[in-house]
Coordinates of C-alpha atoms and ligand atoms in Angstrom, one line a residue:
M173 CA -28.4 -10.6 -3.8
E174 CA -24.8 -12.1 -3.6
S175 CA -22.5 -9.4 -5.1
N176 CA -21.1 -10.6 -8.4
I177 CA -18.7 -8.7 -9.8
E178 CA -18.6 -10.2 -13.2
N179 CA -22.2 -10.0 -13.8
R180 CA -22.9 -6.5 -12.3
L181 CA -24.8 -3.7 -14.2
I182 CA -23.3 -0.7 -15.5
W183 CA -25.1 2.4 -16.5
L184 CA -23.9 3.6 -19.9
N185 CA -25.2 6.5 -22.0
G186 CA -28.7 6.1 -20.4
K187 CA -29.1 2.4 -20.3
I188 CA -28.4 -0.2 -17.8
V189 CA -26.4 -3.1 -19.2
P190 CA -24.4 -6.0 -18.2
I191 CA -20.7 -5.2 -17.7
N192 CA -19.6 -7.1 -20.8
E193 CA -21.9 -5.1 -23.0
A194 CA -20.7 -1.6 -21.5
T195 CA -18.2 -1.0 -24.3
I196 CA -16.8 2.1 -25.8
N197 CA -15.2 3.1 -29.1
V198 CA -11.5 2.4 -29.0
L199 CA -10.7 5.6 -31.1
S200 CA -12.6 7.9 -28.8
P201 CA -10.4 10.6 -27.0
T202 CA -11.1 9.0 -23.8
S203 CA -9.4 6.0 -24.7
Q204 CA -6.7 7.5 -26.7
F205 CA -5.9 10.4 -24.5
G206 CA -7.5 10.0 -21.2
V207 CA -9.9 12.8 -21.8
N208 CA -12.5 11.9 -19.1
V209 CA -13.3 13.5 -15.8
F210 CA -14.8 11.5 -13.2
E211 CA -15.7 11.0 -9.5
G212 CA -14.9 8.2 -7.0
I213 CA -18.1 8.2 -4.8
R214 CA -18.9 5.9 -1.7
C215 CA -22.4 4.5 -0.5
Y216 CA -22.6 3.2 3.1
W217 CA -25.0 0.5 4.1
N218 CA -26.7 0.9 7.4
K219 CA -28.1 -2.1 8.5
K220 CA -30.0 -1.0 11.6
N221 CA -32.0 1.5 9.1
N222 CA -31.9 -1.1 6.1
Q223 CA -30.7 1.8 4.0
L224 CA -27.8 2.6 1.9
Y225 CA -26.6 6.1 2.0
G226 CA -24.6 8.0 -0.7
F227 CA -22.3 10.2 0.9
K228 CA -22.1 14.1 -0.2
L229 CA -23.4 13.2 -3.7
N230 CA -24.2 16.8 -4.4
D231 CA -20.6 17.9 -3.7
H232 CA -19.3 15.1 -5.9
Y233 CA -21.6 16.4 -8.9
K234 CA -20.6 19.9 -8.4
R235 CA -17.0 19.1 -8.6
L236 CA -17.8 16.9 -11.7
K237 CA -19.4 19.9 -13.3
N238 CA -16.5 22.1 -12.5
S239 CA -14.2 19.4 -14.0
V240 CA -16.4 19.4 -17.1
K241 CA -16.2 23.2 -17.1
M242 CA -12.3 23.5 -16.7
M243 CA -11.9 20.8 -19.5
R244 CA -14.1 22.8 -21.8
L245 CA -16.2 19.7 -22.5
D246 CA -19.8 19.9 -23.4
D247 CA -22.1 20.4 -20.3
K248 CA -24.5 17.6 -21.1
Y249 CA -25.6 16.2 -17.7
S250 CA -27.3 18.1 -15.0
I251 CA -26.8 17.3 -11.4
S252 CA -30.3 15.6 -11.1
E253 CA -29.5 13.1 -14.1
M254 CA -26.2 12.2 -12.8
E255 CA -27.9 11.5 -9.2
K256 CA -30.8 9.6 -11.0
G257 CA -28.2 7.4 -13.0
L258 CA -26.3 6.4 -9.7
I259 CA -29.7 5.6 -7.7
D260 CA -31.0 3.6 -10.7
V261 CA -27.8 1.6 -11.3
I262 CA -27.4 0.7 -7.6
K263 CA -31.0 -0.4 -7.5
A264 CA -30.6 -2.4 -10.5
N265 CA -27.7 -4.3 -8.8
D266 CA -29.7 -4.4 -5.6
Y267 CA -26.6 -3.7 -3.5
K268 CA -27.2 -3.8 0.2
E269 CA -23.6 -3.4 1.4
D270 CA -20.8 -0.7 1.1
V271 CA -20.4 0.3 -2.5
A272 CA -17.7 2.3 -4.4
I273 CA -18.9 4.1 -7.6
R274 CA -16.9 5.4 -10.4
Q275 CA -18.9 8.0 -12.2
T276 CA -17.1 9.1 -15.4
I277 CA -18.0 11.6 -18.2
F278 CA -15.9 10.8 -21.2
L279 CA -15.0 12.2 -24.7
D280 CA -16.7 9.9 -27.0
G281 CA -16.7 10.0 -30.9
F282 CA -13.8 10.0 -33.5
G283 CA -12.5 13.4 -32.5
S284 CA -9.1 14.3 -31.0
W285 CA -7.7 15.6 -27.7
S286 CA -9.0 18.9 -28.4
S287 CA -12.6 18.0 -29.3
T288 CA -15.2 19.1 -26.7
G289 CA -17.9 16.6 -27.6
P290 CA -19.7 14.3 -28.0
V291 CA -19.8 13.7 -24.4
N292 CA -21.2 10.4 -22.6
M293 CA -21.2 8.9 -19.2
F294 CA -20.9 5.7 -17.3
I295 CA -21.7 4.9 -13.9
S296 CA -20.0 1.7 -12.3
P297 CA -20.9 0.5 -8.6
T298 CA -18.7 -2.0 -6.9
P299 CA -19.1 -3.5 -3.7
K300 CA -15.9 -2.4 -1.7
G301 CA -14.8 -2.6 1.9
R302 CA -11.9 -0.7 3.6
A303 CA -8.4 0.1 1.9
Y304 CA -5.4 -1.2 3.9
D305 CA -7.9 -3.2 6.0
S306 CA -5.3 -5.6 7.1
K307 CA -3.0 -3.1 8.8
P308 CA -2.9 -0.4 11.3
G309 CA -1.2 2.0 9.0
I310 CA 1.1 2.5 6.0
K311 CA 4.5 3.4 5.1
C312 CA 5.0 6.1 2.7
C313 CA 8.1 7.8 0.9
V314 CA 8.3 11.2 -0.3
S315 CA 8.0 10.8 -4.1
S316 CA 11.0 11.7 -6.2
W317 CA 8.1 12.7 -8.9
E318 CA 6.8 16.2 -8.6
R319 CA 3.0 16.8 -8.1
I320 CA 1.4 18.3 -11.3
S321 CA 0.6 22.0 -10.8
D322 CA -2.0 24.5 -11.9
K323 CA 0.4 25.8 -14.6
N324 CA 0.5 22.4 -16.5
M325 CA -2.2 19.7 -15.6
S326 CA -4.3 21.1 -12.8
P327 CA -4.8 18.8 -10.0
R328 CA -8.0 20.6 -9.3
I329 CA -9.6 18.9 -12.3
K330 CA -10.3 15.3 -11.6
V331 CA -9.3 14.1 -15.0
G332 CA -8.2 10.7 -16.1
A333 CA -4.9 11.8 -17.5
N334 CA -3.7 13.4 -14.2
Y335 CA -3.3 9.9 -12.7
V336 CA -0.2 9.3 -15.0
N337 CA 1.4 11.4 -12.3
S338 CA -0.2 9.5 -9.5
R339 CA 0.9 6.2 -11.2
M340 CA 4.6 7.2 -11.3
A341 CA 4.7 8.0 -7.7
Q342 CA 2.7 4.7 -6.5
L343 CA 4.9 2.3 -8.7
E344 CA 8.1 4.0 -7.5
A345 CA 6.8 3.7 -3.8
L346 CA 6.0 0.1 -4.4
E347 CA 9.2 -0.8 -6.1
N348 CA 11.0 0.7 -2.9
G349 CA 9.2 -1.3 -0.6
Y350 CA 6.6 1.4 0.7
D351 CA 2.8 1.2 0.4
S352 CA 2.3 4.5 -1.0
A353 CA 3.8 7.9 -1.6
I354 CA 3.4 11.5 -0.6
F355 CA 4.1 14.4 -3.4
M356 CA 5.8 17.4 -2.9
N357 CA 4.5 20.3 -5.3
N358 CA 6.6 22.6 -7.6
Q359 CA 7.3 24.8 -4.5
G360 CA 8.9 22.1 -2.7
K361 CA 5.9 21.9 -0.1
I362 CA 3.9 18.9 0.6
A363 CA 1.0 18.5 -1.7
E364 CA -0.9 15.1 -1.3
G365 CA -1.0 11.4 -2.0
P366 CA -1.5 9.9 -5.4
G367 CA -5.2 9.4 -4.7
S368 CA -5.6 11.0 -1.4
C369 CA -5.1 14.3 0.8
I370 CA -2.8 14.5 3.7
F371 CA -3.0 16.0 7.3
I372 CA -0.7 15.9 10.0
V373 CA -0.8 16.5 13.5
R374 CA 1.6 18.7 15.4
D375 CA 0.9 19.8 19.2
N376 CA -2.6 18.7 18.8
T377 CA -3.2 21.0 15.8
L378 CA -4.5 19.1 12.6
I379 CA -2.7 20.7 9.5
T380 CA -3.4 20.2 6.0
P381 CA -1.7 22.0 2.9
P382 CA -4.0 24.9 1.4
L383 CA -6.1 24.2 -1.8
T384 CA -3.6 26.1 -3.9
A385 CA -0.8 23.7 -2.8
S386 CA -1.5 21.5 -6.0
V387 CA -4.1 19.3 -4.5
L388 CA -7.7 18.1 -5.5
E389 CA -10.3 20.0 -3.7
S390 CA -11.2 17.0 -1.8
I391 CA -14.5 16.1 -0.3
T392 CA -13.1 14.0 2.5
R393 CA -10.8 16.9 3.4
S394 CA -13.4 19.4 3.9
T395 CA -15.4 16.8 5.9
I396 CA -12.6 16.1 8.4
I397 CA -11.9 19.8 9.0
K398 CA -15.5 20.1 9.9
I399 CA -15.8 17.1 12.2
A400 CA -12.5 17.8 13.6
E401 CA -13.6 21.3 14.7
K402 CA -17.2 20.7 15.6
E403 CA -17.1 17.2 17.0
L404 CA -13.8 16.8 18.4
N405 CA -12.7 20.2 19.5
I406 CA -9.6 20.0 17.6
K407 CA -7.8 23.0 16.2
T408 CA -7.2 22.8 12.3
M409 CA -4.9 24.9 10.3
E410 CA -4.3 25.1 6.3
R411 CA -0.9 25.9 5.8
D412 CA 2.1 24.9 3.8
I413 CA 4.0 21.7 5.0
D414 CA 7.7 20.9 4.7
R415 CA 9.0 17.6 4.0
T416 CA 10.9 17.4 7.4
E417 CA 7.8 18.2 9.3
L418 CA 6.4 14.8 8.2
Y419 CA 9.4 13.3 10.2
I420 CA 8.7 15.1 13.4
S421 CA 4.7 15.0 13.2
D422 CA 2.9 13.4 16.1
E423 CA 0.3 11.7 13.5
I424 CA -0.1 11.6 9.9
F425 CA -3.1 10.3 7.8
L426 CA -4.0 10.4 4.3
C427 CA -7.7 10.5 3.4
G428 CA -10.2 10.3 0.4
S429 CA -13.3 8.6 -0.6
A430 CA -11.6 5.6 -1.5
M431 CA -9.0 5.7 1.3
E432 CA -11.3 7.0 3.8
V433 CA -8.9 7.5 6.7
V434 CA -5.4 5.7 6.9
S435 CA -2.6 6.3 9.2
V436 CA 0.6 6.8 8.0
L437 CA 3.2 5.2 10.5
N438 CA 6.5 5.7 8.8
V439 CA 7.7 8.1 6.2
D440 CA 11.1 7.7 4.3
G441 CA 11.8 5.1 6.9
I442 CA 11.3 7.5 9.9
C443 CA 8.8 6.5 12.5
V444 CA 5.9 8.8 12.8
D445 CA 6.1 9.4 16.6
N446 CA 6.1 5.9 18.2
G447 CA 4.9 4.2 14.9
I448 CA 1.4 3.2 16.1
P449 CA -1.9 5.2 14.9
G450 CA -2.5 8.5 16.9
R451 CA -5.3 9.3 19.1
N452 CA -6.6 12.1 17.1
T453 CA -6.4 10.0 13.8
E454 CA -8.3 7.3 15.5
E455 CA -11.0 9.6 16.9
I456 CA -11.4 11.3 13.4
K457 CA -11.8 7.9 11.9
E458 CA -14.2 6.9 14.1
T459 CA -16.4 9.8 13.9
Y460 CA -15.9 9.8 10.0
F461 CA -17.6 6.5 9.9
K462 CA -20.3 7.2 12.2
V463 CA -21.1 10.2 9.9
V464 CA -20.9 8.6 6.6
R465 CA -23.0 5.6 7.8
G466 CA -25.8 7.8 9.0
E467 CA -25.1 7.2 12.7
M468 CA -25.1 11.0 13.4
E469 CA -28.5 12.6 13.0
K470 CA -26.6 16.0 12.8
Y471 CA -25.2 15.3 9.4
I472 CA -27.9 13.3 7.8
N473 CA -28.3 16.1 5.2
W474 CA -24.9 15.1 3.8
L475 CA -26.6 11.5 2.9
T476 CA -28.8 10.5 0.2
P477 CA -30.9 7.5 0.8
I478 CA -30.6 5.1 -2.3
Y479 CA -33.7 2.9 -1.5
Q480 CA -37.2 4.6 -1.0
Y481 CA -39.4 2.2 1.0
Ligands
LIG133 N1 -6.4 13.7 -4.2 C1 -6.4 13.0 -5.2 C2 -5.3 13.0 -6.3 C3 -7.4 12.1 -5.4 O1 -7.4 11.3 -6.5 C4 -8.4 11.8 -4.3 C5 -9.5 11.1 -4.5 N2 -10.6 11.5 -5.2 C6 -8.4 12.8 -3.4 C7 -7.2 13.5 -3.1 C8 -9.5 12.7 -2.3 O2 -10.5 13.6 -2.7 P1 -12.0 13.2 -2.3 O3 -12.0 13.3 -0.8 O4 -12.9 14.1 -2.8 O5 -12.3 11.7 -2.6

């Protein structure tokens, strides 16, 4: 089927409906205060196997349930219900290409920002290729905005309202001629991008901030640590990163379900090494795509086949 974004089908509260019928109450706390928790999930089309693979669905649903718990929302949906909804709506759209899915549990009804229910869910799949596909890498600035912290709005919770912080950094970066931003946390250490995690390479060691550095517990981050160690024999380290280390890194990349792996070639106007994507980054990227597309048998248990033949 030709993918048609305007006519796509959405899963909303147990029903699959055309997008223009997928509407919610304007007075709901999700609409008014951003009280919704969500996941950005990718599914990859494997032409040879004639199959669409959902990547690490279980990890996404575990994190979504953790977000529900930390937000003290009613725990309405089981992991199997969430997964079934995703499979059903992709099948309904008959997508046979790479798809990005937004799966959101939101605070519905007429309550306020402190209500815990009623809770509902939507699942919206969109055909999607690579981010920043047209260039070898991106230019970033270190943001003047500080990353939110566990003491105010925890970055561990994937809640809509947290993205106000991301928005400030991203818009400032674009305004100043950069492609994106890198946040420092309230300790002045490097945290993450507005919608991605960060890795640097120094002397062939892959370094990323710890999970306590005001970052989302990223699924791509842990995937990359695993494949770098097990497949590419690259030493990895989770430790604080200083801003000036970005200026003298051999390689830098941002990663996430949506971003996948994107080289950062310049930070604050300073070239990262010689300003071209690094060897380690390229190898990690190549292996990542093999894994997510189901081309590495060893990691097939990270994938959920959407179509049963
Ligand atoms: N940090 C933030 C703030 C994000 O929004 C994302 C994207 N979900 C990530 C990191 C990367 O997380 P993941 O690899 O689980 O997509």
